[in-house]
CSV table of C-alpha atoms and ligand atoms in Angstrom, one decimal:
chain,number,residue,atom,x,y,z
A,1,UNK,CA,-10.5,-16.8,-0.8
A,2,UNK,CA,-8.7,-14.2,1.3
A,3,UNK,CA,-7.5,-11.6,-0.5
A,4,UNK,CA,-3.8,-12.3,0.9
A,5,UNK,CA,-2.5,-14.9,2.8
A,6,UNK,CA,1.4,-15.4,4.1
A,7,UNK,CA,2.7,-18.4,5.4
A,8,UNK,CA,6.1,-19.0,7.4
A,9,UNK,CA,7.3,-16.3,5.6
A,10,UNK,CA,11.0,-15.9,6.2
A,11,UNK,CA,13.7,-13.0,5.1
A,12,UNK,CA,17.0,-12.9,5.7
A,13,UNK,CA,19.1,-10.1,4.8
A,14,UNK,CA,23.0,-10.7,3.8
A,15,UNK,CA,24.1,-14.2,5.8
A,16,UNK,CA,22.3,-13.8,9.2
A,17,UNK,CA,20.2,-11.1,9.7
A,18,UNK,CA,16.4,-12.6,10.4
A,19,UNK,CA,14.2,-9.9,9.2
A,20,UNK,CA,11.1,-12.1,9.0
A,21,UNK,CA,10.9,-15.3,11.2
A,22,UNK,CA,8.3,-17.1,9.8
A,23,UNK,CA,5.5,-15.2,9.8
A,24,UNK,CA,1.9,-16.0,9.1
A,25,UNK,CA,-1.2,-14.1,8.3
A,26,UNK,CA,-4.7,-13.7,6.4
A,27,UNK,CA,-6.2,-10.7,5.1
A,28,UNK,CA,-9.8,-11.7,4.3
A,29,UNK,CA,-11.6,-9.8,1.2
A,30,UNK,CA,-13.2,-6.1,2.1
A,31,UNK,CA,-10.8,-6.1,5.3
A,32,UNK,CA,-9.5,-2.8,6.4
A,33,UNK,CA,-6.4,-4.1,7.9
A,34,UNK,CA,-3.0,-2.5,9.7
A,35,UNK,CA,0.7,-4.3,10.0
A,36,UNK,CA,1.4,-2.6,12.9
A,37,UNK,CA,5.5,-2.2,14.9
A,38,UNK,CA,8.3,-0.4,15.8
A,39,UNK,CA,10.7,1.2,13.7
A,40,UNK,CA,12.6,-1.9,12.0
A,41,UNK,CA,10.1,-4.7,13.1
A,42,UNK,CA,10.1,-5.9,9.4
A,43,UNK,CA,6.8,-3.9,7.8
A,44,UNK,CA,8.5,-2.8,5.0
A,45,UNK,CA,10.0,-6.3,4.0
A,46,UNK,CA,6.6,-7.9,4.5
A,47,UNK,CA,5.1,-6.0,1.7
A,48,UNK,CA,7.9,-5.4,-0.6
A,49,UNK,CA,7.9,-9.2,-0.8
A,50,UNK,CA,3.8,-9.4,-1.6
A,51,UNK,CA,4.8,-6.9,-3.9
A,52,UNK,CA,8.1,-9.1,-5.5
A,53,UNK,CA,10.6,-5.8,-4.7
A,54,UNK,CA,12.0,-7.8,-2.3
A,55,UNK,CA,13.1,-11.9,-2.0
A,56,UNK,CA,12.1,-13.8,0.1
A,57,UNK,CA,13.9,-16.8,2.2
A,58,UNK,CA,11.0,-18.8,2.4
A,59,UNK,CA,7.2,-19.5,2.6
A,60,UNK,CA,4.6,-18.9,0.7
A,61,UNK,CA,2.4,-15.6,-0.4
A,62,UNK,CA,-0.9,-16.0,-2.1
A,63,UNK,CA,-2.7,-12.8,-3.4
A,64,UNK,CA,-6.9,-14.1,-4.0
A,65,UNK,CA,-5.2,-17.0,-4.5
A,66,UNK,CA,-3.2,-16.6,-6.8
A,67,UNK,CA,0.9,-17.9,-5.8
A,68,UNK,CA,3.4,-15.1,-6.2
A,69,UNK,CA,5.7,-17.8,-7.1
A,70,UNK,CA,3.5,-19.3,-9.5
A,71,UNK,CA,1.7,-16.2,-11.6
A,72,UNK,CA,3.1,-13.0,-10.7
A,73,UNK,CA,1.9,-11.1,-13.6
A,74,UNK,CA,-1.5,-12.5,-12.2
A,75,UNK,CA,-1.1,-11.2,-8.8
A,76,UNK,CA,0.2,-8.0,-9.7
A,77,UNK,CA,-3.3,-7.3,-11.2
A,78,UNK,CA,-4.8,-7.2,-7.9
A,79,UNK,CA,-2.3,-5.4,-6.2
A,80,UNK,CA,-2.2,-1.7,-6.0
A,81,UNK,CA,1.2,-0.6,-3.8
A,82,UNK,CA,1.9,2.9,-2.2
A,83,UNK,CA,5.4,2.5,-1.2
A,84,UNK,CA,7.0,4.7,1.3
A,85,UNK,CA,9.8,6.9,-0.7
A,86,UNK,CA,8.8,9.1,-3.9
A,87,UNK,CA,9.5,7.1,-6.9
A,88,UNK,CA,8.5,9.2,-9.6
A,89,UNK,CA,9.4,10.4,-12.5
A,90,UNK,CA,10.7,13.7,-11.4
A,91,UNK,CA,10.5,15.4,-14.7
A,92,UNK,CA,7.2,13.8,-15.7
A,93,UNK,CA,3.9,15.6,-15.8
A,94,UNK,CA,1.3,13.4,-12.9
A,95,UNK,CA,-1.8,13.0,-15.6
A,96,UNK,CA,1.2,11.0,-17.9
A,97,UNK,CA,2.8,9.6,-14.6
A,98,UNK,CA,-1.0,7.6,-14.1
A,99,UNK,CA,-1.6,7.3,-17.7
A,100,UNK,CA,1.4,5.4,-18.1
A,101,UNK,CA,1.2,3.5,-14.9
A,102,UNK,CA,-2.1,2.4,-16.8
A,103,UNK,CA,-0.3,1.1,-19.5
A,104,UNK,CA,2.4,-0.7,-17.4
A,105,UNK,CA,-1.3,-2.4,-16.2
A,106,UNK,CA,-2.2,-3.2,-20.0
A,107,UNK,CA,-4.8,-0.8,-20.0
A,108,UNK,CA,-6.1,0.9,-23.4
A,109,UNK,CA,-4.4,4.2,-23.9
A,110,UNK,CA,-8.2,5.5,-23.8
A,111,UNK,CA,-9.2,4.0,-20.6
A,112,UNK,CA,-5.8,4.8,-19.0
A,113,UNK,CA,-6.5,8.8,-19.9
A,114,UNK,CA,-10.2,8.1,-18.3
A,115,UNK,CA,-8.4,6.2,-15.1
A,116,UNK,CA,-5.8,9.2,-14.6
A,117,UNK,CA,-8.5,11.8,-14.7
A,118,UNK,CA,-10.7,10.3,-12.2
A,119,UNK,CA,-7.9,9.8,-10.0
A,120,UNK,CA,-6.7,12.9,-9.9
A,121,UNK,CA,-9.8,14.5,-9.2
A,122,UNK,CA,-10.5,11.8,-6.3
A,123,UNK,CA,-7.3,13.0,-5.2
A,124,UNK,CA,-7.6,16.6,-5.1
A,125,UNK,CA,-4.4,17.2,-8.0
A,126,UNK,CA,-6.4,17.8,-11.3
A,127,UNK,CA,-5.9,21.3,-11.0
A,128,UNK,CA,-2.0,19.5,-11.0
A,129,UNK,CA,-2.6,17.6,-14.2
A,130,UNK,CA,0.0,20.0,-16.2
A,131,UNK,CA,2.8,19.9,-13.8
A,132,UNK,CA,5.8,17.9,-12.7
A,133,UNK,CA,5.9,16.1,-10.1
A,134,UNK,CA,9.1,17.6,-8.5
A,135,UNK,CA,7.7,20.7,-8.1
A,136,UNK,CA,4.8,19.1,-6.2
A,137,UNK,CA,4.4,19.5,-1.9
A,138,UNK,CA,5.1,16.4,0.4
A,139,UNK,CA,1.3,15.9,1.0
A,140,UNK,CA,0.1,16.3,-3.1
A,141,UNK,CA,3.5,13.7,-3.7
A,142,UNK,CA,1.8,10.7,-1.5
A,143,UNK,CA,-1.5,11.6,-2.9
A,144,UNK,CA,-0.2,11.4,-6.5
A,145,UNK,CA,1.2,8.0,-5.3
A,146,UNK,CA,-1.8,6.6,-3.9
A,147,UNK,CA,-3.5,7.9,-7.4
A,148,UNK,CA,-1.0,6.2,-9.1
A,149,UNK,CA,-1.5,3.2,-7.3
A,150,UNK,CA,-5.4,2.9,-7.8
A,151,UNK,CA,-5.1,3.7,-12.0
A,152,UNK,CA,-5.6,-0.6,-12.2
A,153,UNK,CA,-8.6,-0.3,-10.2
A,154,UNK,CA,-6.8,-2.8,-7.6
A,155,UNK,CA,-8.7,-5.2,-5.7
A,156,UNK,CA,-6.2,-5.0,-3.1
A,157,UNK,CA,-4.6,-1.6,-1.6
A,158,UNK,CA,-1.2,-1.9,0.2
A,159,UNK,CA,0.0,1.3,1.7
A,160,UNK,CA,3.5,1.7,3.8
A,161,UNK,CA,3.5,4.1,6.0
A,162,UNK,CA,1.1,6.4,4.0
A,163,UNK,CA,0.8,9.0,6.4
A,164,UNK,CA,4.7,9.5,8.2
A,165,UNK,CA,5.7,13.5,8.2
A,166,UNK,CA,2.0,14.3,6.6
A,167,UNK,CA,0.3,16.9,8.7
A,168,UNK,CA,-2.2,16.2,10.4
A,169,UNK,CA,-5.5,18.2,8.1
A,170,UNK,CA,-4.1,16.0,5.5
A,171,UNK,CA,-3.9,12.5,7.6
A,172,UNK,CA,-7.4,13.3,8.3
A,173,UNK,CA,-8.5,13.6,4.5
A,174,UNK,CA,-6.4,10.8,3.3
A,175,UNK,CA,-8.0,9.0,6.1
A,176,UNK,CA,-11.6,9.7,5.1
A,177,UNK,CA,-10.5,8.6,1.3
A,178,UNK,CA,-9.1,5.4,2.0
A,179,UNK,CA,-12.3,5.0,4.3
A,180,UNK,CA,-14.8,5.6,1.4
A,181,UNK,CA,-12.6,3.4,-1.2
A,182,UNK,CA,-12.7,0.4,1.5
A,183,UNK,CA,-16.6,1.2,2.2
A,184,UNK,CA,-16.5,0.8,-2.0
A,185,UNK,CA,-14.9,-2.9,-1.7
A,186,UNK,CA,-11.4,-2.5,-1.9
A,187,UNK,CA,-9.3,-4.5,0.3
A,188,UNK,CA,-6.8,-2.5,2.3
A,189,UNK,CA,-3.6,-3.0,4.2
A,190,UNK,CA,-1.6,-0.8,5.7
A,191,UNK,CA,1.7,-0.2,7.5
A,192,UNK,CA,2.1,1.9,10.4
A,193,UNK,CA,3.8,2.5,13.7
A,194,UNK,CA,1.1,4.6,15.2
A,195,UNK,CA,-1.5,2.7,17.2
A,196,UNK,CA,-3.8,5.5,16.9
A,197,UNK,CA,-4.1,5.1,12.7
A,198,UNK,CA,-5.0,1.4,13.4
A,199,UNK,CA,-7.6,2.1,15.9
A,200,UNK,CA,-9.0,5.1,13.5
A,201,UNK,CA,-9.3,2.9,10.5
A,202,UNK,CA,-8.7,-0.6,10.6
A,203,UNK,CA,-11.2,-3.7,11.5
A,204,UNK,CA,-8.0,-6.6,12.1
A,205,UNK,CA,-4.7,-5.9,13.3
A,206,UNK,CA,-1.4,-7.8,13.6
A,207,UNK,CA,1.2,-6.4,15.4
A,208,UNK,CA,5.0,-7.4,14.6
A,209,UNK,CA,8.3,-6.8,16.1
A,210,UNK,CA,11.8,-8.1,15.7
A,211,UNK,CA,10.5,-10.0,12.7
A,212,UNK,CA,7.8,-12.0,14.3
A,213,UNK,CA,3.6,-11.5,14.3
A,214,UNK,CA,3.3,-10.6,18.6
A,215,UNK,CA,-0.3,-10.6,18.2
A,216,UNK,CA,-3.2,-10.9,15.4
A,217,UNK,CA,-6.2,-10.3,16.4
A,218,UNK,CA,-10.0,-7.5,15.9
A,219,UNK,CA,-8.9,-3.8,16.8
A,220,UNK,CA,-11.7,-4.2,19.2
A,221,UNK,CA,-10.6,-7.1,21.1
A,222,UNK,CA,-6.8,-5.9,21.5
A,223,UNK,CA,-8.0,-2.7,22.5
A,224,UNK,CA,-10.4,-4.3,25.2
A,225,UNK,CA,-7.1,-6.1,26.4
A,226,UNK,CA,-5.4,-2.9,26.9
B,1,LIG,P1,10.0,-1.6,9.1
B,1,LIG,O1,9.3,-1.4,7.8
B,1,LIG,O2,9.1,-2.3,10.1
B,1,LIG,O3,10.6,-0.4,9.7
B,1,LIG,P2,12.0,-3.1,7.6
B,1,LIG,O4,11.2,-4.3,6.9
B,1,LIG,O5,12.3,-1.9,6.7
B,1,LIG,O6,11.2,-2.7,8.9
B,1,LIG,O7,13.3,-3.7,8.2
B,1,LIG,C1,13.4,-4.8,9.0
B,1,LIG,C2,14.8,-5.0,9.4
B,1,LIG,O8,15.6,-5.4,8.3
B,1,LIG,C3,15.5,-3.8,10.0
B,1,LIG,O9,16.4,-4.2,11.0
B,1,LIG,C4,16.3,-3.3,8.8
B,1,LIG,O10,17.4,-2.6,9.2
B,1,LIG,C5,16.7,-4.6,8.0
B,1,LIG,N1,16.8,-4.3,6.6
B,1,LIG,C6,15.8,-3.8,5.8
B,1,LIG,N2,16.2,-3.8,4.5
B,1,LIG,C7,17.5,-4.3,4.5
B,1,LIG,C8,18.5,-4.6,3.5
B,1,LIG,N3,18.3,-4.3,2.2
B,1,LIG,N4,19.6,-5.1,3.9
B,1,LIG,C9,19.9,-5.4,5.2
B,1,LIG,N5,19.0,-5.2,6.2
B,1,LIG,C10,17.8,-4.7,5.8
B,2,LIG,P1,9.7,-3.1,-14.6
B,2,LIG,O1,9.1,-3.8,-13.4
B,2,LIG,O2,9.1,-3.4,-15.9
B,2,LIG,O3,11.2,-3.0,-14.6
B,2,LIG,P2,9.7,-0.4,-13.5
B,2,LIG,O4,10.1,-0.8,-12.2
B,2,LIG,O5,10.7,0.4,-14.3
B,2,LIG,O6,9.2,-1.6,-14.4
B,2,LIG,O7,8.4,0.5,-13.4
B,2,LIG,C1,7.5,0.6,-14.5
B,2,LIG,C2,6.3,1.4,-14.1
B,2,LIG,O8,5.8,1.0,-12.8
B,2,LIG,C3,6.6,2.9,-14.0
B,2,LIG,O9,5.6,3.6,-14.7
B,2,LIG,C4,6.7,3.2,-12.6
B,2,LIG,O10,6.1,4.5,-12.3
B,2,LIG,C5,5.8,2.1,-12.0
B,2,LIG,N1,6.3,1.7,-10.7
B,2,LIG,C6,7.5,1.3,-10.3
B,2,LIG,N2,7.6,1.0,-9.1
B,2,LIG,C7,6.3,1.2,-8.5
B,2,LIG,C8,5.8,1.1,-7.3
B,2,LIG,N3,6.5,0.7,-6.2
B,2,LIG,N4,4.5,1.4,-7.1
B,2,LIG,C9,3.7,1.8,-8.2
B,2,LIG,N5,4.2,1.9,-9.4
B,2,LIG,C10,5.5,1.6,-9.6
């Protein structure tokens, strides 16, 4: 079963705006896999509708299976989403932002405690554990998130943008990361507009613009075409 497939998947925004023209695409199991366009290509709408933030117009979406429409409760389980904007709790302290994340997932309070601690200290931010996450940097926010986002133990990582405005010492280590959790089985897709990230990370690529999939293919076969 892939671990997400989208079929004909359509979005349009207010009366006519085509976001998404019918787009189609697998992501097998294990993959390491990049959405890759332009500023406005329709990324962002892609995944905020396998994640049900956003409607769609039409299609389908099946997570390992699984039909948004049908079960999204069940999806969600295998879903782990690191959107692009902050979305914390500002006032909250990150080892209670991933503990309760973990209860939003219907994990035990004990377990959830276990989860955030491991996370943190995968992510660098235990030494963080005490403090709010306002007064957290850029780079330490979109770790937190991508903590956050792993508290389920996801089989599926999705990941917008996860590296726009970080510097580049930090790209590199949240590169190597999301490297070792993929070489540990997790699925992961991610958005970018940087050809570079995709050719550093990824195994398949599809590239999109103005709402439509321009190409889908191995990094190493588009990269031979270039
Ligand atoms: P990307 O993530 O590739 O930058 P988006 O999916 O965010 O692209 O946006 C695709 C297109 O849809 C853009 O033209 C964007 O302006 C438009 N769009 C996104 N969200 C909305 C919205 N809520 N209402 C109207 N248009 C939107
Ligand atoms: P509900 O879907 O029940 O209305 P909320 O949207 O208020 O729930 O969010 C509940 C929990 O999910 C919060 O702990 C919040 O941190 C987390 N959460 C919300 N949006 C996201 C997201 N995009 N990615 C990861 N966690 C999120």
């Amino acid at each position: 079963i892939p671990a997400l497939k989208i079929e004909n998947l359509s979005k349009v925004y207010g009366n006519d705006f085509e976001a998404l023209k019918g787009i189609s695409l697998e992501v097998e199991q294990g993959d390491f896999f990049a959405l890759l366009g332009p500023n406005g290509a329709g990324k962002s709408t892609t995944i905020g509708i396998v994640c049900s933030l956003v409607s769609k117009s039409g299609g389908s979406v099946h997570v390992h299976g699984v039909d948004i429409d049908e079960d999204f409760p069940a999806a969600k389980k295998f879903i782990g989403i690191v959107p692009q904007e902050f979305n914390f709790n500002q006032f909250e302290k990150t080892f209670d932002i991933l503990v309760n994340q973990g209860g939003y997932y219907g994990l035990p309070n004990a377990l959830a405690r276990e989860r955030a601690e491991k996370y943190l200290k995968a992510l660098g931010l235990w030494d963080k554990r005490d403090t709010q996450s306002r007064m957290l940097s850029g780079g330490m926010k979109r770790r937190l998130m991508i903590a956050r986002a792993l508290v389920h133990e996801p089989k599926l990582l999705i990941l917008d943008e996860p590296t726009a405005g970080v510097d580049i010492e930090m790209r590199r280590s949240m590169w190597d990361f999301l490297q070792t959790i993929n070489a540990q089985g997790t699925t992961i897709i991610l958005t970018t507009h940087y050809l570079e990230e995709a050719e550093a990370l990824c195994r398949n690529i599809a590239i999109i613009n103005h709402g439509n999939i321009v190409e889908n293919t191995s990094i190493r076969d588009l990269l031979k075409q270039l």
